[in-house]
Amino acid sequence: MRVPNRSLLFLAGFVWLVLIAGCEPAGQNANTTATTQATPPGAQSLTVIPRPQQIVEMMTARGEQDQATPAIQIVPPTRDATINGATVEVKLDLSGDLKGYMPHKDPATGKGNHIHVILDNQPYEAYYETSQPFELRNVAEGKHTLRVFPSRPWHESYKNDTAFQMVTFTVKGGGDASKPTTTNNGQTMASPLKSPAATAAASPARERKDYTPSQAGEVDPAKPLLTYSRPKGEYKAEDADPIMVDFWLLNAKLQGEGGDYRVRYTVDDGEAKFLEKWEPIWLSGWISGKHRVKLELVDKAGNVVDNGGYNSTTREITVIK
Ligand SMILES: [Cu+2]
């Protein structure tokens, strides 16, 4: 068959370009290739990296603390309690082999051991000074679940059997979503835990959180349960890369540990990846902006294990680099 001259010219041009490219120094050529084949601008490619050295060093400095096996108990609210009013007081009893582990915020760094407190399936709140009760405020009328587990300064949870507790309770005459959330002085509080001024204006030393309305799922404490912990909120500068993914598992052994389950994670519209072991991972390569992180507990067939809707949770985080 006759080849049109225009095609021959094009082919010659192409061969010439390939030859030119081949003459370039290797490094430069590699760069050219990377640029032309890269995903469109704004796309993100995440990789799992080892535990950051900074955290390894913190662990060494903490002595035996990371081998602690804390035992946590929610004192009030008691299981199936009915609470009148929108404020729920939470007290915890922390025992077990603590090896020096104790929740406390260092005033200098704003960091320290703390407890993750989760109402229904909302993002966790950090609770540092457990000698004082924690107040859940503006809690909607109805049934709720509360989950707690001890965490390290870098938000990695303790994962021994006794380090987790969940209770269900019911609120009568709860918070009204149409009213702004306020302190007991009537001052509007946007982010009570993150604003020292707002905290100081209210009763001293008591940590609290104003909640948006939510209800408990139909959670069965005997069934496999994935509790989403990290990431959440805003990540800035050196905290924005890598970002840790961490969760709590109840009644579910993962496939890499002889069990039947896997944890599936998806970031934005990216490809779903699987975790076969119950341990945190660190993801590197985030770009600035808002991202969705989804964690799901799935069975051998890849189906989400049903438990009150809690086994598939998506959070939006903000990365500012
Ligand atoms: Cu934390």
CSV table of C-alpha atoms and ligand atoms in Angstrom, one decimal:
chain,number,residue,atom,x,y,z
A,1,MET,CA,0.0,0.0,0.0
A,2,ARG,CA,1.2,3.5,-0.8
A,3,VAL,CA,2.2,5.6,2.2
A,4,PRO,CA,1.3,9.3,1.9
A,5,ASN,CA,4.4,11.6,1.8
A,6,ARG,CA,3.0,13.7,4.7
A,7,SER,CA,3.1,10.5,6.9
A,8,LEU,CA,6.7,9.8,5.9
A,9,LEU,CA,7.7,13.3,6.8
A,10,PHE,CA,6.0,13.0,10.2
A,11,LEU,CA,7.7,9.6,10.8
A,12,ALA,CA,11.1,11.1,9.9
A,13,GLY,CA,10.5,14.0,12.3
A,14,PHE,CA,9.6,11.6,15.0
A,15,VAL,CA,12.8,9.5,14.5
A,16,TRP,CA,14.9,12.7,14.6
A,17,LEU,CA,13.3,13.7,17.9
A,18,VAL,CA,13.9,10.3,19.4
A,19,LEU,CA,17.6,10.5,18.3
A,20,ILE,CA,18.0,14.0,19.8
A,21,ALA,CA,16.4,12.8,23.1
A,22,GLY,CA,18.8,9.9,23.1
A,23,CYS,CA,21.8,12.2,22.8
A,24,GLU,CA,20.9,14.1,25.9
A,25,PRO,CA,22.6,13.3,29.2
A,26,ALA,CA,20.8,10.5,31.0
A,27,GLY,CA,19.6,12.6,34.0
A,28,GLN,CA,18.1,15.3,31.8
A,29,ASN,CA,16.4,12.8,29.6
A,30,ALA,CA,14.9,11.1,32.7
A,31,ASN,CA,13.6,14.5,33.8
A,32,THR,CA,12.0,15.1,30.4
A,33,THR,CA,10.3,11.8,30.5
A,34,ALA,CA,9.0,12.3,34.0
A,35,THR,CA,7.6,15.7,33.0
A,36,THR,CA,5.8,14.5,29.9
A,37,GLN,CA,4.4,11.4,31.4
A,38,ALA,CA,3.4,12.8,34.8
A,39,THR,CA,-0.2,12.9,35.9
A,40,PRO,CA,-2.0,16.2,35.3
A,41,PRO,CA,-1.1,19.1,37.6
A,42,GLY,CA,-2.8,18.9,40.9
A,43,ALA,CA,-2.9,15.1,41.0
A,44,GLN,CA,-1.5,13.4,44.0
A,45,SER,CA,0.5,10.2,44.3
A,46,LEU,CA,0.7,8.8,47.8
A,47,THR,CA,3.2,6.2,49.0
A,48,VAL,CA,3.4,4.3,52.3
A,49,ILE,CA,6.7,5.2,54.1
A,50,PRO,CA,8.2,3.7,57.2
A,51,ARG,CA,7.5,5.2,60.7
A,52,PRO,CA,9.1,8.6,60.7
A,53,GLN,CA,12.5,8.9,62.5
A,54,GLN,CA,11.2,11.8,64.6
A,55,ILE,CA,8.5,9.4,66.1
A,56,VAL,CA,11.1,6.6,66.5
A,57,GLU,CA,13.2,9.1,68.6
A,58,MET,CA,10.2,10.2,70.6
A,59,MET,CA,9.5,6.5,71.4
A,60,THR,CA,13.0,6.0,72.6
A,61,ALA,CA,12.8,9.2,74.8
A,62,ARG,CA,9.5,7.9,76.3
A,63,GLY,CA,11.2,4.8,77.8
A,64,GLU,CA,8.8,2.0,78.4
A,65,GLN,CA,5.6,4.0,77.8
A,66,ASP,CA,4.9,2.5,74.4
A,67,GLN,CA,4.9,-1.0,75.9
A,68,ALA,CA,2.1,0.0,78.3
A,69,THR,CA,-1.1,-2.0,78.4
A,70,PRO,CA,-3.6,0.6,79.6
A,71,ALA,CA,-7.1,-0.4,80.8
A,72,ILE,CA,-9.8,2.2,80.2
A,73,GLN,CA,-13.3,2.4,81.7
A,74,ILE,CA,-16.0,4.9,81.1
A,75,VAL,CA,-17.3,5.7,84.6
A,76,PRO,CA,-20.2,7.9,83.7
A,77,PRO,CA,-22.1,7.6,81.5
A,78,THR,CA,-22.8,4.0,82.5
A,79,ARG,CA,-24.0,1.5,80.0
A,80,ASP,CA,-27.6,2.2,78.9
A,81,ALA,CA,-27.9,5.2,81.2
A,82,THR,CA,-30.5,7.9,80.5
A,83,ILE,CA,-29.2,11.4,80.8
A,84,ASN,CA,-31.5,14.4,81.2
A,85,GLY,CA,-30.3,17.4,79.3
A,86,ALA,CA,-27.9,18.1,76.5
A,87,THR,CA,-24.7,18.0,78.6
A,88,VAL,CA,-23.2,14.6,79.2
A,89,GLU,CA,-20.4,14.4,81.7
A,90,VAL,CA,-17.7,11.8,80.9
A,91,LYS,CA,-15.2,10.5,83.5
A,92,LEU,CA,-12.7,7.8,82.8
A,93,ASP,CA,-10.8,5.4,84.9
A,94,LEU,CA,-7.4,4.6,83.6
A,95,SER,CA,-5.5,1.6,85.1
A,96,GLY,CA,-3.6,-1.4,83.8
A,97,ASP,CA,0.1,-1.6,83.3
A,98,LEU,CA,0.7,2.0,82.4
A,99,LYS,CA,4.5,2.1,82.5
A,100,GLY,CA,4.4,5.8,83.2
A,101,TYR,CA,1.7,6.5,80.6
A,102,MET,CA,-0.5,9.4,81.8
A,103,PRO,CA,-2.6,11.8,79.7
A,104,HIS,CA,-1.4,15.4,80.1
A,105,LYS,CA,-0.9,18.4,77.7
A,106,ASP,CA,2.5,20.0,78.0
A,107,PRO,CA,1.8,23.7,78.1
A,108,ALA,CA,5.0,24.5,76.3
A,109,THR,CA,4.4,22.3,73.2
A,110,GLY,CA,0.6,21.9,73.4
A,111,LYS,CA,1.2,18.1,73.0
A,112,GLY,CA,1.1,15.1,75.2
A,113,ASN,CA,-0.6,11.7,75.9
A,114,HIS,CA,-4.4,12.0,75.5
A,115,ILE,CA,-7.5,10.0,75.2
A,116,HIS,CA,-9.5,9.9,71.9
A,117,VAL,CA,-13.2,10.4,72.7
A,118,ILE,CA,-15.7,9.6,70.0
A,119,LEU,CA,-19.4,10.4,70.1
A,120,ASP,CA,-21.4,8.4,67.6
A,121,ASN,CA,-19.3,8.4,64.5
A,122,GLN,CA,-18.1,12.0,64.7
A,123,PRO,CA,-14.4,12.9,64.5
A,124,TYR,CA,-12.7,12.2,67.9
A,125,GLU,CA,-12.0,14.8,70.5
A,126,ALA,CA,-8.7,14.9,72.4
A,127,TYR,CA,-9.1,14.7,76.2
A,128,TYR,CA,-5.9,15.5,78.1
A,129,GLU,CA,-6.6,16.2,81.8
A,130,THR,CA,-8.5,13.1,83.0
A,131,SER,CA,-8.6,14.3,86.6
A,132,GLN,CA,-11.4,16.6,85.4
A,133,PRO,CA,-14.5,15.3,83.7
A,134,PHE,CA,-14.9,15.9,79.9
A,135,GLU,CA,-18.2,17.5,78.9
A,136,LEU,CA,-20.1,16.6,75.7
A,137,ARG,CA,-22.3,19.6,75.0
A,138,ASN,CA,-25.3,20.2,72.9
A,139,VAL,CA,-25.9,16.4,72.5
A,140,ALA,CA,-29.0,15.7,70.6
A,141,GLU,CA,-32.0,13.8,72.1
A,142,GLY,CA,-31.9,10.1,71.5
A,143,LYS,CA,-29.5,7.1,71.6
A,144,HIS,CA,-25.7,7.6,71.4
A,145,THR,CA,-22.5,5.6,71.5
A,146,LEU,CA,-19.3,6.8,73.1
A,147,ARG,CA,-16.0,5.2,72.3
A,148,VAL,CA,-12.7,6.0,74.1
A,149,PHE,CA,-9.1,4.8,73.7
A,150,PRO,CA,-5.7,6.1,74.9
A,151,SER,CA,-3.4,7.8,72.4
A,152,ARG,CA,0.1,9.0,72.2
A,153,PRO,CA,1.2,12.6,71.6
A,154,TRP,CA,1.4,11.8,67.8
A,155,HIS,CA,-2.1,10.4,68.0
A,156,GLU,CA,-1.3,6.7,67.6
A,157,SER,CA,-3.7,4.6,69.7
A,158,TYR,CA,-2.8,1.9,72.1
A,159,LYS,CA,-4.1,-1.4,70.7
A,160,ASN,CA,-4.2,-3.9,73.6
A,161,ASP,CA,-7.6,-5.5,74.4
A,162,THR,CA,-8.4,-3.3,77.5
A,163,ALA,CA,-7.5,0.0,75.8
A,164,PHE,CA,-10.9,0.5,74.3
A,165,GLN,CA,-14.3,0.9,75.7
A,166,MET,CA,-17.7,1.7,74.2
A,167,VAL,CA,-21.0,2.5,75.9
A,168,THR,CA,-24.4,3.3,74.7
A,169,PHE,CA,-26.6,5.9,76.5
A,170,THR,CA,-29.7,7.9,75.8
A,171,VAL,CA,-30.3,11.6,76.1
A,172,LYS,CA,-33.7,13.0,77.0
A,173,GLY,CA,-34.3,16.7,76.2
A,174,GLY,CA,-31.1,17.1,74.3
A,175,GLY,CA,-29.5,19.9,72.3
A,176,ASP,CA,-31.3,22.0,69.8
A,177,ALA,CA,-29.5,22.2,66.5
A,178,SER,CA,-31.2,25.5,65.6
A,179,LYS,CA,-29.6,27.4,68.5
A,180,PRO,CA,-26.0,28.4,68.5
A,181,THR,CA,-23.8,26.4,70.8
A,182,THR,CA,-22.6,28.4,73.8
A,183,THR,CA,-20.6,28.1,77.0
A,184,ASN,CA,-22.3,28.2,80.4
A,185,ASN,CA,-21.5,32.0,80.3
A,186,GLY,CA,-23.6,32.4,77.2
A,187,GLN,CA,-20.5,33.1,75.1
A,188,THR,CA,-20.5,31.6,71.6
A,189,MET,CA,-17.8,28.9,71.2
A,190,ALA,CA,-16.7,28.0,67.7
A,191,SER,CA,-13.9,25.7,68.6
A,192,PRO,CA,-13.7,25.3,72.4
A,193,LEU,CA,-10.8,22.9,72.5
A,194,LYS,CA,-8.6,24.9,70.2
A,195,SER,CA,-9.3,28.4,71.7
A,196,PRO,CA,-7.5,29.0,75.0
A,197,ALA,CA,-9.4,32.3,75.4
A,198,ALA,CA,-12.8,30.6,75.0
A,199,THR,CA,-11.8,27.9,77.4
A,200,ALA,CA,-10.5,30.4,80.0
A,201,ALA,CA,-13.8,32.3,79.8
A,202,ALA,CA,-15.8,29.2,80.9
A,203,SER,CA,-15.3,27.1,84.0
A,204,PRO,CA,-11.5,26.4,84.4
A,205,ALA,CA,-9.7,23.2,83.6
A,206,ARG,CA,-12.6,21.3,82.2
A,207,GLU,CA,-12.3,20.1,78.6
A,208,ARG,CA,-15.5,20.1,76.6
A,209,LYS,CA,-16.8,19.8,73.1
A,210,ASP,CA,-20.0,21.3,71.5
A,211,TYR,CA,-21.5,18.7,69.2
A,212,THR,CA,-23.4,18.9,66.0
A,213,PRO,CA,-26.5,16.7,66.1
A,214,SER,CA,-25.9,13.0,65.6
A,215,GLN,CA,-27.3,9.7,66.6
A,216,ALA,CA,-25.9,6.3,67.4
A,217,GLY,CA,-25.9,3.7,64.7
A,218,GLU,CA,-27.3,0.2,65.6
A,219,VAL,CA,-23.9,-0.9,66.8
A,220,ASP,CA,-23.5,-4.4,68.1
A,221,PRO,CA,-20.6,-4.6,70.5
A,222,ALA,CA,-20.2,-8.3,69.8
A,223,LYS,CA,-19.7,-7.7,66.0
A,224,PRO,CA,-16.6,-6.6,64.2
A,225,LEU,CA,-16.2,-2.8,64.5
A,226,LEU,CA,-13.7,-0.4,62.9
A,227,THR,CA,-13.3,2.9,64.7
A,228,TYR,CA,-11.8,5.6,62.5
A,229,SER,CA,-9.2,7.7,64.4
A,230,ARG,CA,-6.8,9.5,62.2
A,231,PRO,CA,-6.3,11.5,60.0
A,232,LYS,CA,-8.7,14.3,60.9
A,233,GLY,CA,-8.7,18.1,60.8
A,234,GLU,CA,-6.0,20.3,59.5
A,235,TYR,CA,-2.4,19.4,58.7
A,236,LYS,CA,0.2,22.2,58.3
A,237,ALA,CA,3.8,22.5,57.1
A,238,GLU,CA,6.0,19.8,58.6
A,239,ASP,CA,2.9,18.0,60.0
A,240,ALA,CA,1.4,17.7,56.5
A,241,ASP,CA,3.9,15.1,55.2
A,242,PRO,CA,3.7,12.3,56.0
A,243,ILE,CA,0.2,11.9,57.5
A,244,MET,CA,-0.6,8.9,59.7
A,245,VAL,CA,-3.6,6.7,59.2
A,246,ASP,CA,-4.7,4.9,62.4
A,247,PHE,CA,-7.8,3.1,63.6
A,248,TRP,CA,-9.1,0.8,66.3
A,249,LEU,CA,-10.4,-2.8,65.7
A,250,LEU,CA,-12.9,-4.6,67.9
A,251,ASN,CA,-13.7,-8.3,67.3
A,252,ALA,CA,-11.9,-8.3,64.0
A,253,LYS,CA,-8.6,-9.9,63.2
A,254,LEU,CA,-7.0,-8.9,59.9
A,255,GLN,CA,-5.9,-11.4,57.2
A,256,GLY,CA,-2.2,-10.7,57.8
A,257,GLU,CA,-2.7,-11.7,61.4
A,258,GLY,CA,-4.6,-14.9,60.8
A,259,GLY,CA,-8.1,-13.4,60.5
A,260,ASP,CA,-10.8,-12.9,57.9
A,261,TYR,CA,-10.8,-9.1,57.5
A,262,ARG,CA,-9.0,-6.3,55.7
A,263,VAL,CA,-9.1,-2.6,56.1
A,264,ARG,CA,-9.6,-0.8,52.8
A,265,TYR,CA,-8.5,2.8,52.5
A,266,THR,CA,-9.3,5.3,49.8
A,267,VAL,CA,-8.0,8.8,49.4
A,268,ASP,CA,-10.1,11.2,47.3
A,269,ASP,CA,-11.0,9.3,44.1
A,270,GLY,CA,-7.8,7.3,44.1
A,271,GLU,CA,-7.4,3.5,43.9
A,272,ALA,CA,-8.6,1.6,47.0
A,273,LYS,CA,-5.7,0.0,49.0
A,274,PHE,CA,-5.7,-2.7,51.6
A,275,LEU,CA,-4.2,-3.0,55.1
A,276,GLU,CA,-3.6,-6.6,56.3
A,277,LYS,CA,-2.2,-5.7,59.7
A,278,TRP,CA,-3.5,-3.7,62.5
A,279,GLU,CA,-0.9,-0.9,62.7
A,280,PRO,CA,-0.7,2.7,61.7
A,281,ILE,CA,0.7,3.6,58.3
A,282,TRP,CA,2.3,6.9,57.2
A,283,LEU,CA,1.3,8.3,53.8
A,284,SER,CA,3.6,10.7,52.0
A,285,GLY,CA,3.0,12.8,48.9
A,286,TRP,CA,0.0,15.0,49.9
A,287,ILE,CA,-0.7,18.1,48.0
A,288,SER,CA,-2.3,21.2,49.5
A,289,GLY,CA,-6.1,21.4,49.7
A,290,LYS,CA,-9.0,19.3,51.0
A,291,HIS,CA,-8.9,15.5,50.8
A,292,ARG,CA,-11.3,12.8,51.6
A,293,VAL,CA,-10.0,9.7,53.5
A,294,LYS,CA,-12.2,6.7,53.7
A,295,LEU,CA,-11.6,3.7,56.0
A,296,GLU,CA,-13.7,0.5,55.6
A,297,LEU,CA,-13.7,-2.9,57.3
A,298,VAL,CA,-14.2,-5.5,54.6
A,299,ASP,CA,-14.7,-9.3,54.6
A,300,LYS,CA,-13.0,-11.8,52.3
A,301,ALA,CA,-15.3,-11.0,49.5
A,302,GLY,CA,-14.5,-7.3,49.8
A,303,ASN,CA,-17.9,-6.3,51.2
A,304,VAL,CA,-18.1,-3.8,54.1
A,305,VAL,CA,-19.0,-5.6,57.3
A,306,ASP,CA,-22.2,-4.1,58.6
A,307,ASN,CA,-22.3,-2.7,62.1
A,308,GLY,CA,-24.5,0.3,62.5
A,309,GLY,CA,-22.9,2.0,59.5
A,310,TYR,CA,-19.6,2.6,61.5
A,311,ASN,CA,-17.5,0.3,59.4
A,312,SER,CA,-17.3,2.7,56.5
A,313,THR,CA,-16.2,6.2,57.5
A,314,THR,CA,-15.1,9.1,55.4
A,315,ARG,CA,-13.4,12.2,56.8
A,316,GLU,CA,-12.4,15.4,55.1
A,317,ILE,CA,-9.0,16.7,56.0
A,318,THR,CA,-7.2,19.9,55.0
A,319,VAL,CA,-3.5,19.9,54.0
A,320,ILE,CA,-1.7,23.3,54.0
A,321,LYS,CA,1.9,23.0,52.8
B,1,CU,CU,-4.9,12.4,69.2
